[in-house]
Amino acid sequence: MNDWNFRRAAVLLGMLAGLAACDSGDLVSMTEEAPLDRAAVVANRGDRTLTLIPFADSVGVRSVPLGSEGEVAGVAVRGDRAAVPLGAAGVGLVDLRGGTLQRVVRLPDGAVARGAAFLHDTVLAIASPSAGAVFFINPFRVTAPRAVATGGSPEVVQEWGGRLFVLAPTSGNGRLVMLDSTLAPAVVELGAPNPRAVVTRGALAYVLNAGDPGRGNGSVSVVNIATHREIGIVQGFGESPEAMALSPRGELYVAVPTRGVLVYDLTGTFVRGLESPIGSASMAPASRVAMDPAGFIYTLHRGSCTAPGLLVRLDPSGAPASSARTGVCPIAVEFTSLPRR
C-alpha cells in the first residue's frame, strides 16, 4: 500500500494539534480527483532532499536526494525538471520523473545561488546576492552563464507573464528589479526593508517586506509595473513575514512564522489579521504559503526542523482540508504537471 491514506478533517485536526515536532507519520490525500500528473515539489533543507507529492492517491510520495554539496535554498520547477539553488555550490538540476540529481552547475567566481526561476524551458534565472546579479543558464547545455547586474543583494526571482521580478535587499530599503525580454533592468526603490516575496495582479505588483527584525513592521508595497513606481505601502503584517500567495479572489495570504497566516483583501481590509490568523489555535504557525494552479492555498510547516514537516491544503474557509508529510525542515514548495512519456 502506498503512502496516501484517506482521513476525515477531524483526524487531520488531531494530527496538527501535535505538530510542534512535525513527527506525524499519517498522510491525508491531497486531492481525491486530481489528474495523475499533478504534483507538489517541496525543498527540504534539513535532510537535503526534494519531496515529490503526487496529487493522485494511487501514486506514492517520493524523496529525491540532493547530494552533499551546498545548502538547499529553494526550488523552481518546469514540467519534470527542477532547479535547486545550493548556495556557494551553485544550482542543482533534478529529473523529477527519474528522481535523480543530474548535475550541479557552478556559478562564476564562486557566486552564491539563492533564488531560481524558469523563464521558459531552456532558460533558468538564478539570483546571486554575492554577485549583485541574476545569472541566466540553459539547464540542458553546459554553457557559460550570462549575468545581468541588479545591484543590491538579489535573493528572490519570480517569473510572471514572461517578465522576471527580482527582489534585492540593500543596506537601506529594498528594491524590485523587473526584467523584460530585453533584460534591461527597471529598478523600483521600495519604501521598506528586506523584501521577501512578490506576486502580480493586472497592472500591479505586490511585494512583501519583512521589515526590520524585532520591530514588527512587516508590510506590502504596491508597485505600478508600467511606471516602475511604488504607489503605496500597506502596513500591519507583523514580525518578519516570510512568504505570500495571491488567491483567485484577490486575497493576499501571508505567512508570519511567529503568528500564522494573515489574509488581506486587495480591496483594502484584513480578512484575518494579526489577532485572528489562520492556524493560531489548531497548528504550529506556517513558515510558507503557496497557491497551486487550481487556486488552492497551501501552508508549509517546518516545526522543529528535527523531524519531517507537513504540507497542508486549506479549504475556502482557511481550515485544513488535507495534508502530506515532507522531508526535514521544508523551506519552499512549487507545483508542476509531469509530462506523460
mmCIF file of C-alpha atoms in Angstrom, residues 22 37 85 102 132 140 251 329:
data_model
loop_
_atom_site.group_PDB
_atom_site.id
_atom_site.type_symbol
_atom_site.label_atom_id
_atom_site.label_comp_id
_atom_site.label_asym_id
_atom_site.label_seq_id
_atom_site.Cartn_x
_atom_site.Cartn_y
_atom_site.Cartn_z
ATOM 1 C CA CYS A 22 6.378 17.598 12.908
ATOM 2 C CA ASP A 37 0.415 14.029 -13.497
ATOM 3 C CA PRO A 85 19.795 26.774 -5.504
ATOM 4 C CA GLN A 102 21.594 15.101 -12.741
ATOM 5 C CA GLY A 132 24.670 41.500 -7.142
ATOM 6 C CA PHE A 140 20.200 21.326 -20.808
ATOM 7 C CA GLU A 251 -6.731 37.987 -1.303
ATOM 8 C CA CYS A 329 12.830 21.343 7.594
#
